[in-house]
Amino acid sequence: GVEELALLAKLLGLPRGIKYGVQGERKVPVLQTNNGPGLTGLMTIAAHLVKQAKKDQLLGITAEEKAVVQQWLEYRVTRVDGGTSKEDTTTILKDLNIHLEDKVYLAGNIFTLADILMYYGLHHVMVDLTVQEKEKYLNVSRWFNHIQHYPGVRQHLSNVIFIKNRLYTNAH
Amino acid sequence: MRLRVAPGGPAALKVLAAAGAAAAPVRLVWGDPLERPLASLSPPWVPALELDSGTVLFSPNAICQFFFLARGEEPTDLTNQWLEWEATELQPAASAALYAQLVHGKKGQETVEALGQLLDHIEQNLTRRGTAYLAGDTKSVADVVVWGALFPVLQDETSLPSELQALRTWFQSMTLSEACRKAADSVLMPKALLEFKSYLQKHPPPCLATEKATSNEPEEEDGSEHALTEEEITAAVDAWARGVAALPKPWRPQKPVLPVEGMRNVLITSALPYVNNVPHLGNIIGCVLSADTFARYCRLRNWNTLYVCGTDEYGTATETKAMEEGLTPQEICNKYNAIHAEIYRWFDISFDYFGRTTTSHQTTIAQDIFQRLLARGFLLQDTVEQLRCEDCQRFLADRFVEGICPFCNYEEARGDQCDKCGKLINAVELKNPQCKLCRGIPVVKTTQHLFLDLPKLEERLEAWLEQSFATGDWTANARYITRSWIRDGLKPRCITRDLKWGTPVPLDGFRDKVFYVWFDAPIGYLSITANYTDQWERWWKNPQQVELYNFMAKDNVPFHSVIFPSSLLGADDNYTLVNHLIATEYLNYEDGKFSKSRGVGVFGDMAKDTGIPADIWRFYLLYLRPEGQDSAFSWSDLMLKNNSELLNNLGNFINRAGMFVCKFFGGTVPNMVLTLDDKRLLARVTLELRQYHQLLEKVRIRDALRCILSISRHGNQYIQVNEPWKRIKGDEKDRQRAGTVTGVAVNMASMLAVMLQPYMPSVSLAIQEQLRIPPDCFILSHNFTCTLPAGHCVGTVSPLFQKLENDQVEALRKRFGGGQAKQTHPAPATLMAPGDPQLIQELTEKVAKQGNYVRQLKANKAEKAQVDTEVATLLELKKQLLLAEGKSPEVPLFKGKRKK
């Protein structure tokens, strides 16, 4: 939502005072721009802010990376934001856990906007996980812990605690 | 790159169209949608693009984007916006419309109308911009993606309302373009569409995110619940109807408790804590609390039970501590024994007797066992090379020597055991030994000592072990550790020491020596019982009638399974030997170990200063009892378990059940007319109860606790489904239903009070008082029976648990240390210096108090104005606390997206 765009703007070092509105039942963020009708949608505005801050590398460098970033941003706004039930959350954590098995970041080896927005989108989920669940989704936990310690990302969000030693080694 | 699409899948359309429009060099694979997808994230029927690098794209829009990117067309704000809109708004609606058409057979026109607003959105954008395409005057990825979502529903532009002129024109020109036409021809063949239809029919209809039902009920963890049989239901109903009369009378043994012929006589010990350490949470769950829970369970089963424990007081460590504090060893023991007793009293440990090893009975019994061993030739005499520190003028006990491990070369091996490889060490074998007190180099001196001849006892020991393993419940780790000791071969073990503080050795030539603690300490179980009753031998020399349970942490296993039984077997006086050896793994603290010296972790004497009641500690420690594997204490987990399991699940259920009786039925349990649903519930609860027994009989304390929580979950669900608060306002039939549900629920609460007693005795007592459960019902049978029949009057019902607040728990985490506390709160960038701890504590307490007050007001439905004032006070206090802690007040985040 709007809150995370403010966090993103701060992370990108953009000047304060960008005004956002919201639209419709889902409270889709809207950015008023000087020219034209403004931009609608979290992904769209976030990508716009990144370009404004001249940090284009956060959108990926090669065509492949750009498409992958796009894909995970879309996953974020459709699946993570669309999911409401515990079941949806479980599916998302499972999906991500598999995807992150052999990757440092969502787009492979580079830190991108997809990591930032996925972190903001999953924060409320991760905060509520039990120690056992965090261990079950070990790759997600590793990635999440990495991102929350990335300079400037977490800001005032609470630090989610991950226990370093494994406790549930017999769990399947 | 390889593009896999399924014939008939609507998303294939845009992907193929994009590939065509961007002239991407793809190798097309027509996949069978039922075969394994390319990537785990890619469901069947959704296209997947496998790039040469091995990366798989599973999002149709990202695939389209990639084709355009590869051709050098960078996304713009506008194309991004259309893609996002398509994914979040258009796609879900289009899928629903398509489903309605194909599966429900709705007419095309109706479903198009359902897309009305979205079509308007496209129309407006096209007219306002006055461009031919969505993002400008040339075709872009946005056009392909939006067209691809619309085409399967619309088929051709004539199904669009004629007033959407711009949209019609755009749609027509898109459909006519070569790439789109080709894609449509190859994907949407009549046969393929039928296949897609049959796929859709097997799946639940897509629903729009806004329509999704939300549920606050906890999901059943195990989907495959045991199906109830007719017999089980009938038996449960019969048992229920028999009522209190069917319960055996609770056994109230005379004091002192002695074995009774014909009864199951259970003798329980927990490892004797060493006197000069304050026990930490790990010690407490490892022995005394586990043994206490089991002892309470045994008593509720009408088993004749004796639970003894005490402090282990002899040894070098006590002597040293006495020197440090300028007291005599006995004074030190008196002081610390009182501390231990006080801690266990606070934790509500139900010892029948808590004693100590420095008593005259200890001397008598230990010397008797020694004499018997000596007479039967199980003791050897040998010279021992012992380390003596000439600077300190003393022989060095093992723990006062440090050096390099002779087995693994670990540099800080202790004199008795290496912490790294775990092997036992003879202190003189250490390389480069050092006196731990003065860092001097000790010298080896030769003295005479006595040894227990374990090799000579090995045969008897193995025969006994085999039988005890076969008939008793030994935990897996206890069996494993014992077997590995036997396998490594037994050697004679020294039982005497050159010390003063111990049980004197009654043999000429050794009168200046004492027994080594490992020989002496387990005899404490016997001598402590002897201090409890002069008929102690009826417990300890009576294996025919008595069943012995030893509780301990795993490091104590060899002494209880190999060495002490060998002493008793050799002494040959019909001793009671352990039948069930229950060993726990270790409990860690947050992400490390408990450490008194570093001030990390919660120690027994501090638990009560946290303001968290003893029963909450008991619950959480038992909930994470290291049963089968190590576990870790975590503050945030404690808060979570308290708030979710105790407050929202267990407490909520018991409180509601009681409140309904009070509010709707004037405090009198109403008449119950059981329907099939109620009967099934009785059977379900009975199954959980049986499971609880099965687990506790095997001393699986942690697992059995889950059964209690499971029953209250069933109860909450039962209340939720039957809504007695609504039915009470209905007609006669509805009111009768409300009465039945309330009656069954309050009886479940009554049984939970009994089941909970071993775990949370004070809470159990509180429920007993609130519901006025007759004392004779405090007995555990294998049936769920109606103990509070119609007409029974309950007392005043009030909440059992309090919420733990984040701030409160954070403050505790800070106070009790742990590596994470520092990470959690990096030095704040604000100008506020962290306040003094006293202020923080004061504020923490105020916040907790005010928080409870507010909840109480809310629970009592106080006036809104009053609640608001108190909430404002609470928020202000929280803010002050945060400032005092040097943090800037945190804003709760993104709460909006969470289910309520």
mmCIF file of N, CA, C and O in Angstrom, chain A residues 1 3-4 26 39-44 48 51 63-64 66-68 70-72 74 77-78 84 86 88 95 98 120 124 128 130 157 159 161-162 164-165 167-168 170, chain B residues 40-41 51 53 55 57-59 61-62 65-66 69 74-75 77 80-81 83-84 87-89 210 212 219 588 591 628-630 632 640 820 823-824 893-894 897-899:
data_model
loop_
_atom_site.group_PDB
_atom_site.id
_atom_site.type_symbol
_atom_site.label_atom_id
_atom_site.label_comp_id
_atom_site.label_asym_id
_atom_site.label_seq_id
_atom_site.Cartn_x
_atom_site.Cartn_y
_atom_site.Cartn_z
ATOM 1 N N GLY A 1 0.809 -1.202 0.000
ATOM 2 C CA GLY A 1 0.000 0.000 0.000
ATOM 3 C C GLY A 1 0.848 1.260 0.000
ATOM 4 O O GLY A 1 2.019 1.226 -0.348
ATOM 5 N N GLU A 3 1.883 3.007 2.508
ATOM 6 C CA GLU A 3 2.944 3.087 3.518
ATOM 7 C C GLU A 3 4.272 2.606 2.942
ATOM 8 O O GLU A 3 5.320 3.201 3.166
ATOM 9 N N GLU A 4 4.208 1.488 2.211
ATOM 10 C CA GLU A 4 5.473 0.934 1.746
ATOM 11 C C GLU A 4 6.078 1.782 0.637
ATOM 12 O O GLU A 4 7.288 1.766 0.449
ATOM 13 N N ARG A 26 -9.887 -1.960 -2.984
ATOM 14 C CA ARG A 26 -8.617 -2.578 -2.633
ATOM 15 C C ARG A 26 -7.565 -1.567 -2.231
ATOM 16 O O ARG A 26 -6.433 -1.901 -1.937
ATOM 17 N N LEU A 39 -0.275 8.045 -11.863
ATOM 18 C CA LEU A 39 -0.021 6.609 -12.039
ATOM 19 C C LEU A 39 -0.781 5.820 -10.991
ATOM 20 O O LEU A 39 -0.908 6.243 -9.843
ATOM 21 N N THR A 40 -1.244 4.635 -11.396
ATOM 22 C CA THR A 40 -2.020 3.791 -10.499
ATOM 23 C C THR A 40 -1.347 2.427 -10.366
ATOM 24 O O THR A 40 -0.929 1.850 -11.367
ATOM 25 N N GLY A 41 -1.300 1.940 -9.156
ATOM 26 C CA GLY A 41 -0.792 0.585 -8.932
ATOM 27 C C GLY A 41 0.562 0.588 -8.251
ATOM 28 O O GLY A 41 1.450 1.386 -8.563
ATOM 29 N N LEU A 42 0.712 -0.339 -7.326
ATOM 30 C CA LEU A 42 1.929 -0.422 -6.528
ATOM 31 C C LEU A 42 3.176 -0.679 -7.374
ATOM 32 O O LEU A 42 4.193 0.014 -7.264
ATOM 33 N N MET A 43 3.099 -1.685 -8.246
ATOM 34 C CA MET A 43 4.237 -2.028 -9.097
ATOM 35 C C MET A 43 4.655 -0.859 -9.959
ATOM 36 O O MET A 43 5.832 -0.549 -10.098
ATOM 37 N N THR A 44 3.636 -0.257 -10.557
ATOM 38 C CA THR A 44 3.870 0.826 -11.504
ATOM 39 C C THR A 44 4.542 2.009 -10.829
ATOM 40 O O THR A 44 5.551 2.531 -11.319
ATOM 41 N N HIS A 48 8.372 3.470 -11.170
ATOM 42 C CA HIS A 48 8.521 4.879 -11.503
ATOM 43 C C HIS A 48 9.478 5.579 -10.523
ATOM 44 O O HIS A 48 10.376 6.319 -10.925
ATOM 45 N N LYS A 51 13.089 4.645 -11.135
ATOM 46 C CA LYS A 51 13.688 5.346 -12.279
ATOM 47 C C LYS A 51 13.954 6.810 -11.941
ATOM 48 O O LYS A 51 14.972 7.373 -12.322
ATOM 49 N N ALA A 63 17.602 -8.149 -20.116
ATOM 50 C CA ALA A 63 16.184 -8.371 -20.421
ATOM 51 C C ALA A 63 15.617 -9.465 -19.526
ATOM 52 O O ALA A 63 14.503 -9.365 -19.019
ATOM 53 N N GLU A 64 16.425 -10.491 -19.339
ATOM 54 C CA GLU A 64 15.968 -11.605 -18.506
ATOM 55 C C GLU A 64 15.682 -11.156 -17.077
ATOM 56 O O GLU A 64 14.625 -11.436 -16.513
ATOM 57 N N LYS A 66 15.055 -8.199 -16.022
ATOM 58 C CA LYS A 66 13.915 -7.290 -15.993
ATOM 59 C C LYS A 66 12.604 -8.070 -15.992
ATOM 60 O O LYS A 66 11.664 -7.726 -15.268
ATOM 61 N N ALA A 67 12.561 -9.124 -16.808
ATOM 62 C CA ALA A 67 11.342 -9.927 -16.865
ATOM 63 C C ALA A 67 11.111 -10.662 -15.549
ATOM 64 O O ALA A 67 9.977 -10.781 -15.074
ATOM 65 N N VAL A 68 12.197 -11.134 -14.957
ATOM 66 C CA VAL A 68 12.055 -11.853 -13.691
ATOM 67 C C VAL A 68 11.572 -10.906 -12.588
ATOM 68 O O VAL A 68 10.686 -11.249 -11.798
ATOM 69 N N GLN A 70 9.815 -8.227 -13.014
ATOM 70 C CA GLN A 70 8.409 -7.982 -13.353
ATOM 71 C C GLN A 70 7.523 -9.123 -12.836
ATOM 72 O O GLN A 70 6.475 -8.912 -12.244
ATOM 73 N N GLN A 71 8.000 -10.336 -13.059
ATOM 74 C CA GLN A 71 7.241 -11.509 -12.661
ATOM 75 C C GLN A 71 7.012 -11.562 -11.158
ATOM 76 O O GLN A 71 5.919 -11.841 -10.698
ATOM 77 N N TRP A 72 8.057 -11.246 -10.369
ATOM 78 C CA TRP A 72 7.900 -11.314 -8.913
ATOM 79 C C TRP A 72 7.128 -10.139 -8.361
ATOM 80 O O TRP A 72 6.441 -10.261 -7.347
ATOM 81 N N GLU A 74 4.673 -8.882 -9.968
ATOM 82 C CA GLU A 74 3.305 -9.284 -10.269
ATOM 83 C C GLU A 74 2.821 -10.318 -9.244
ATOM 84 O O GLU A 74 1.699 -10.256 -8.759
ATOM 85 N N VAL A 77 1.773 -8.471 -6.122
ATOM 86 C CA VAL A 77 0.487 -7.769 -6.084
ATOM 87 C C VAL A 77 -0.698 -8.699 -6.339
ATOM 88 O O VAL A 77 -1.807 -8.396 -5.922
ATOM 89 N N THR A 78 -0.476 -9.822 -7.022
ATOM 90 C CA THR A 78 -1.618 -10.707 -7.249
ATOM 91 C C THR A 78 -1.743 -11.759 -6.152
ATOM 92 O O THR A 78 -2.787 -11.904 -5.543
ATOM 93 N N THR A 84 -5.808 -14.252 1.187
ATOM 94 C CA THR A 84 -6.392 -13.852 2.461
ATOM 95 C C THR A 84 -6.371 -14.991 3.453
ATOM 96 O O THR A 84 -6.257 -14.775 4.646
ATOM 97 N N LYS A 86 -5.276 -18.583 5.402
ATOM 98 C CA LYS A 86 -4.066 -19.217 5.920
ATOM 99 C C LYS A 86 -3.480 -20.136 4.840
ATOM 100 O O LYS A 86 -2.279 -20.247 4.689
ATOM 101 N N ASP A 88 -3.678 -19.742 1.571
ATOM 102 C CA ASP A 88 -2.964 -18.941 0.571
ATOM 103 C C ASP A 88 -1.553 -18.630 1.064
ATOM 104 O O ASP A 88 -0.581 -18.741 0.327
ATOM 105 N N ASP A 95 5.867 -21.840 -2.205
ATOM 106 C CA ASP A 95 6.369 -21.403 -3.519
ATOM 107 C C ASP A 95 7.730 -20.732 -3.378
ATOM 108 O O ASP A 95 8.697 -21.087 -4.047
ATOM 109 N N ILE A 98 10.687 -22.893 -2.329
ATOM 110 C CA ILE A 98 11.267 -23.681 -3.419
ATOM 111 C C ILE A 98 12.096 -22.790 -4.341
ATOM 112 O O ILE A 98 13.225 -23.102 -4.690
ATOM 113 N N TYR A 120 8.394 -6.047 2.085
ATOM 114 C CA TYR A 120 7.344 -5.244 2.715
ATOM 115 C C TYR A 120 6.024 -6.014 2.741
ATOM 116 O O TYR A 120 5.268 -5.971 3.705
ATOM 117 N N HIS A 124 4.166 -8.720 7.552
ATOM 118 C CA HIS A 124 3.125 -9.076 8.524
ATOM 119 C C HIS A 124 2.948 -10.588 8.638
ATOM 120 O O HIS A 124 2.504 -11.095 9.662
ATOM 121 N N ASP A 128 4.300 -13.161 12.316
ATOM 122 C CA ASP A 128 3.417 -14.072 13.029
ATOM 123 C C ASP A 128 3.820 -15.538 12.943
ATOM 124 O O ASP A 128 3.161 -16.383 13.531
ATOM 125 N N THR A 130 5.557 -19.028 13.685
ATOM 126 C CA THR A 130 6.157 -19.626 14.866
ATOM 127 C C THR A 130 7.605 -19.995 14.531
ATOM 128 O O THR A 130 7.988 -20.022 13.364
ATOM 129 N N LEU A 157 10.223 -0.758 10.613
ATOM 130 C CA LEU A 157 9.533 -2.042 10.749
ATOM 131 C C LEU A 157 10.224 -2.886 11.815
ATOM 132 O O LEU A 157 11.427 -2.797 11.981
ATOM 133 N N ASN A 159 12.037 -5.819 13.674
ATOM 134 C CA ASN A 159 12.991 -6.827 13.244
ATOM 135 C C ASN A 159 12.391 -8.198 13.537
ATOM 136 O O ASN A 159 11.955 -8.463 14.644
ATOM 137 N N ILE A 161 12.729 -12.022 14.302
ATOM 138 C CA ILE A 161 13.819 -12.806 14.885
ATOM 139 C C ILE A 161 13.886 -14.203 14.264
ATOM 140 O O ILE A 161 12.880 -14.879 14.129
ATOM 141 N N PHE A 162 15.059 -14.593 13.883
ATOM 142 C CA PHE A 162 15.262 -15.948 13.402
ATOM 143 C C PHE A 162 16.287 -16.623 14.296
ATOM 144 O O PHE A 162 17.332 -16.048 14.587
ATOM 145 N N LYS A 164 19.164 -19.140 15.133
ATOM 146 C CA LYS A 164 20.207 -19.668 14.254
ATOM 147 C C LYS A 164 20.315 -21.180 14.310
ATOM 148 O O LYS A 164 20.520 -21.828 13.302
ATOM 149 N N ASN A 165 20.166 -21.723 15.508
ATOM 150 C CA ASN A 165 20.301 -23.186 15.544
ATOM 151 C C ASN A 165 18.967 -23.836 15.240
ATOM 152 O O ASN A 165 17.917 -23.341 15.604
ATOM 153 N N LEU A 167 15.936 -26.305 15.533
ATOM 154 C CA LEU A 167 15.323 -26.934 16.689
ATOM 155 C C LEU A 167 14.532 -28.155 16.302
ATOM 156 O O LEU A 167 14.357 -29.080 17.055
ATOM 157 N N TYR A 168 13.994 -28.144 15.104
ATOM 158 C CA TYR A 168 13.053 -29.199 14.736
ATOM 159 C C TYR A 168 13.677 -30.108 13.687
ATOM 160 O O TYR A 168 13.122 -30.322 12.626
ATOM 161 N N ASN A 170 13.925 -33.160 13.465
ATOM 162 C CA ASN A 170 13.202 -34.381 13.107
ATOM 163 C C ASN A 170 11.945 -34.095 12.293
ATOM 164 O O ASN A 170 11.280 -34.991 11.826
ATOM 165 N N SER B 40 8.227 -25.694 -10.563
ATOM 166 C CA SER B 40 7.273 -26.028 -9.524
ATOM 167 C C SER B 40 6.213 -24.944 -9.386
ATOM 168 O O SER B 40 5.097 -25.187 -8.974
ATOM 169 N N LEU B 41 6.585 -23.723 -9.740
ATOM 170 C CA LEU B 41 5.652 -22.624 -9.557
ATOM 171 C C LEU B 41 4.679 -22.501 -10.715
ATOM 172 O O LEU B 41 3.793 -21.682 -10.699
ATOM 173 N N LEU B 51 14.226 -20.170 -20.422
ATOM 174 C CA LEU B 51 15.263 -19.404 -21.105
ATOM 175 C C LEU B 51 16.525 -20.251 -21.238
ATOM 176 O O LEU B 51 16.682 -21.262 -20.554
ATOM 177 N N SER B 53 19.327 -19.699 -20.156
ATOM 178 C CA SER B 53 20.089 -19.742 -18.903
ATOM 179 C C SER B 53 19.541 -20.777 -17.928
ATOM 180 O O SER B 53 20.146 -21.048 -16.901
ATOM 181 N N THR B 55 16.592 -20.315 -16.462
ATOM 182 C CA THR B 55 15.532 -19.628 -15.736
ATOM 183 C C THR B 55 14.181 -19.933 -16.392
ATOM 184 O O THR B 55 14.078 -19.948 -17.612
ATOM 185 N N LEU B 57 10.289 -18.642 -16.675
ATOM 186 C CA LEU B 57 9.290 -17.622 -16.383
ATOM 187 C C LEU B 57 7.930 -18.292 -16.378
ATOM 188 O O LEU B 57 7.597 -19.023 -17.302
ATOM 189 N N PHE B 58 7.155 -18.048 -15.326
ATOM 190 C CA PHE B 58 5.851 -18.713 -15.245
ATOM 191 C C PHE B 58 4.700 -17.722 -15.303
ATOM 192 O O PHE B 58 3.556 -18.111 -15.292
ATOM 193 N N SER B 59 5.007 -16.434 -15.315
ATOM 194 C CA SER B 59 3.930 -15.453 -15.390
ATOM 195 C C SER B 59 3.724 -15.061 -16.852
ATOM 196 O O SER B 59 4.657 -14.614 -17.514
ATOM 197 N N ASN B 61 2.332 -12.552 -18.232
ATOM 198 C CA ASN B 61 2.665 -11.167 -18.531
ATOM 199 C C ASN B 61 4.175 -10.944 -18.576
ATOM 200 O O ASN B 61 4.686 -10.198 -19.407
ATOM 201 N N ALA B 62 4.897 -11.607 -17.658
ATOM 202 C CA ALA B 62 6.354 -11.450 -17.660
ATOM 203 C C ALA B 62 6.952 -12.055 -18.923
ATOM 204 O O ALA B 62 7.945 -11.553 -19.461
ATOM 205 N N GLN B 65 6.358 -9.574 -21.609
ATOM 206 C CA GLN B 65 7.291 -8.469 -21.386
ATOM 207 C C GLN B 65 8.684 -8.842 -21.885
ATOM 208 O O GLN B 65 9.372 -8.036 -22.512
ATOM 209 N N PHE B 66 9.079 -10.087 -21.594
ATOM 210 C CA PHE B 66 10.417 -10.529 -21.989
ATOM 211 C C PHE B 66 10.590 -10.481 -23.511
ATOM 212 O O PHE B 66 11.622 -10.025 -24.003
ATOM 213 N N LEU B 69 11.091 -6.937 -24.430
ATOM 214 C CA LEU B 69 12.396 -6.465 -23.931
ATOM 215 C C LEU B 69 13.528 -6.963 -24.812
ATOM 216 O O LEU B 69 14.460 -6.233 -25.153
ATOM 217 N N GLU B 74 11.695 -1.151 -24.160
ATOM 218 C CA GLU B 74 11.701 -1.017 -22.702
ATOM 219 C C GLU B 74 10.300 -0.694 -22.201
ATOM 220 O O GLU B 74 9.541 0.003 -22.870
ATOM 221 N N PRO B 75 9.972 -1.206 -21.024
ATOM 222 C CA PRO B 75 8.661 -0.849 -20.459
ATOM 223 C C PRO B 75 8.616 0.633 -20.071
ATOM 224 O O PRO B 75 9.649 1.216 -19.735
ATOM 225 N N ASP B 77 6.158 3.731 -17.910
ATOM 226 C CA ASP B 77 5.190 3.815 -16.820
ATOM 227 C C ASP B 77 3.820 3.343 -17.287
ATOM 228 O O ASP B 77 3.093 2.661 -16.571
ATOM 229 N N ASN B 80 3.675 -0.496 -17.904
ATOM 230 C CA ASN B 80 3.673 -1.117 -16.578
ATOM 231 C C ASN B 80 2.297 -1.044 -15.943
ATOM 232 O O ASN B 80 1.808 -1.998 -15.352
ATOM 233 N N GLN B 81 1.707 0.126 -16.048
ATOM 234 C CA GLN B 81 0.417 0.328 -15.419
ATOM 235 C C GLN B 81 -0.636 -0.598 -16.026
ATOM 236 O O GLN B 81 -1.450 -1.165 -15.315
ATOM 237 N N LEU B 83 -0.092 -3.474 -17.511
ATOM 238 C CA LEU B 83 0.194 -4.856 -17.119
ATOM 239 C C LEU B 83 -0.260 -5.139 -15.688
ATOM 240 O O LEU B 83 -0.817 -6.199 -15.399
ATOM 241 N N GLU B 84 -0.014 -4.174 -14.827
ATOM 242 C CA GLU B 84 -0.434 -4.369 -13.441
ATOM 243 C C GLU B 84 -1.961 -4.413 -13.340
ATOM 244 O O GLU B 84 -2.531 -5.245 -12.641
ATOM 245 N N ALA B 87 -3.214 -7.731 -14.532
ATOM 246 C CA ALA B 87 -2.973 -8.841 -13.599
ATOM 247 C C ALA B 87 -3.882 -8.780 -12.380
ATOM 248 O O ALA B 87 -4.357 -9.804 -11.894
ATOM 249 N N THR B 88 -4.110 -7.554 -11.883
ATOM 250 C CA THR B 88 -4.854 -7.455 -10.627
ATOM 251 C C THR B 88 -6.356 -7.275 -10.833
ATOM 252 O O THR B 88 -7.146 -7.694 -10.000
ATOM 253 N N GLU B 89 -6.751 -6.616 -11.909
ATOM 254 C CA GLU B 89 -8.176 -6.310 -12.065
ATOM 255 C C GLU B 89 -8.830 -7.124 -13.180
ATOM 256 O O GLU B 89 -9.824 -7.798 -12.969
ATOM 257 N N THR B 210 -12.022 -9.886 -3.645
ATOM 258 C CA THR B 210 -12.909 -9.187 -2.714
ATOM 259 C C THR B 210 -14.029 -10.081 -2.219
ATOM 260 O O THR B 210 -14.612 -9.837 -1.177
ATOM 261 N N LYS B 212 -13.684 -13.244 -1.515
ATOM 262 C CA LYS B 212 -13.176 -14.386 -0.753
ATOM 263 C C LYS B 212 -13.689 -14.386 0.668
ATOM 264 O O LYS B 212 -13.697 -13.368 1.342
ATOM 265 N N GLU B 219 -7.348 -23.647 11.251
ATOM 266 C CA GLU B 219 -7.471 -24.787 10.349
ATOM 267 C C GLU B 219 -7.105 -26.054 11.099
ATOM 268 O O GLU B 219 -6.242 -26.053 11.953
ATOM 269 N N ASN B 588 17.610 -24.813 25.075
ATOM 270 C CA ASN B 588 18.470 -23.647 24.870
ATOM 271 C C ASN B 588 17.706 -22.372 25.174
ATOM 272 O O ASN B 588 16.490 -22.381 25.313
ATOM 273 N N ASP B 591 18.876 -17.999 21.096
ATOM 274 C CA ASP B 591 19.694 -18.721 20.124
ATOM 275 C C ASP B 591 20.997 -19.227 20.731
ATOM 276 O O ASP B 591 21.954 -19.494 20.038
ATOM 277 N N GLY B 628 12.693 -35.792 22.847
ATOM 278 C CA GLY B 628 13.143 -36.350 21.571
ATOM 279 C C GLY B 628 14.127 -35.479 20.825
ATOM 280 O O GLY B 628 14.876 -35.943 19.995
ATOM 281 N N GLN B 629 14.117 -34.179 21.077
ATOM 282 C CA GLN B 629 15.083 -33.295 20.416
ATOM 283 C C GLN B 629 15.254 -32.027 21.247
ATOM 284 O O GLN B 629 14.378 -31.694 22.040
ATOM 285 N N ASP B 630 16.364 -31.337 21.050
ATOM 286 C CA ASP B 630 16.591 -30.091 21.765
ATOM 287 C C ASP B 630 15.504 -29.095 21.382
ATOM 288 O O ASP B 630 14.955 -29.154 20.295
ATOM 289 N N ALA B 632 14.224 -24.691 22.177
ATOM 290 C CA ALA B 632 14.759 -23.424 22.656
ATOM 291 C C ALA B 632 13.659 -22.549 23.199
ATOM 292 O O ALA B 632 12.577 -22.447 22.629
ATOM 293 N N LEU B 640 3.507 -15.575 21.946
ATOM 294 C CA LEU B 640 2.606 -16.114 20.925
ATOM 295 C C LEU B 640 1.774 -17.268 21.489
ATOM 296 O O LEU B 640 0.563 -17.327 21.301
ATOM 297 N N GLN B 820 20.283 -11.857 20.813
ATOM 298 C CA GLN B 820 19.419 -11.163 19.885
ATOM 299 C C GLN B 820 18.949 -9.820 20.409
ATOM 300 O O GLN B 820 18.593 -8.958 19.631
ATOM 301 N N GLN B 823 20.839 -7.109 18.817
ATOM 302 C CA GLN B 823 20.510 -6.896 17.409
ATOM 303 C C GLN B 823 19.141 -6.260 17.231
ATOM 304 O O GLN B 823 18.919 -5.489 16.323
ATOM 305 N N THR B 824 18.228 -6.663 18.086
ATOM 306 C CA THR B 824 16.856 -6.230 17.913
ATOM 307 C C THR B 824 16.738 -4.716 17.990
ATOM 308 O O THR B 824 15.973 -4.103 17.283
ATOM 309 N N LEU B 893 2.126 -1.992 11.261
ATOM 310 C CA LEU B 893 2.258 -1.946 9.805
ATOM 311 C C LEU B 893 1.291 -2.762 9.019
ATOM 312 O O LEU B 893 1.007 -3.887 9.353
ATOM 313 N N PHE B 894 0.859 -2.214 7.947
ATOM 314 C CA PHE B 894 0.119 -2.962 6.920
ATOM 315 C C PHE B 894 -0.913 -3.887 7.535
ATOM 316 O O PHE B 894 -1.151 -4.957 7.065
ATOM 317 N N LYS B 897 -4.058 -5.475 5.506
ATOM 318 C CA LYS B 897 -4.140 -6.641 4.626
ATOM 319 C C LYS B 897 -4.364 -7.919 5.394
ATOM 320 O O LYS B 897 -4.590 -8.961 4.821
ATOM 321 N N ARG B 898 -4.274 -7.820 6.696
ATOM 322 C CA ARG B 898 -4.405 -9.067 7.442
ATOM 323 C C ARG B 898 -5.853 -9.384 7.669
ATOM 324 O O ARG B 898 -6.679 -8.516 7.825
ATOM 325 N N LYS B 899 -6.088 -10.683 7.696
ATOM 326 C CA LYS B 899 -7.466 -11.071 7.959
ATOM 327 C C LYS B 899 -7.810 -10.668 9.380
ATOM 328 O O LYS B 899 -6.977 -10.700 10.279
#
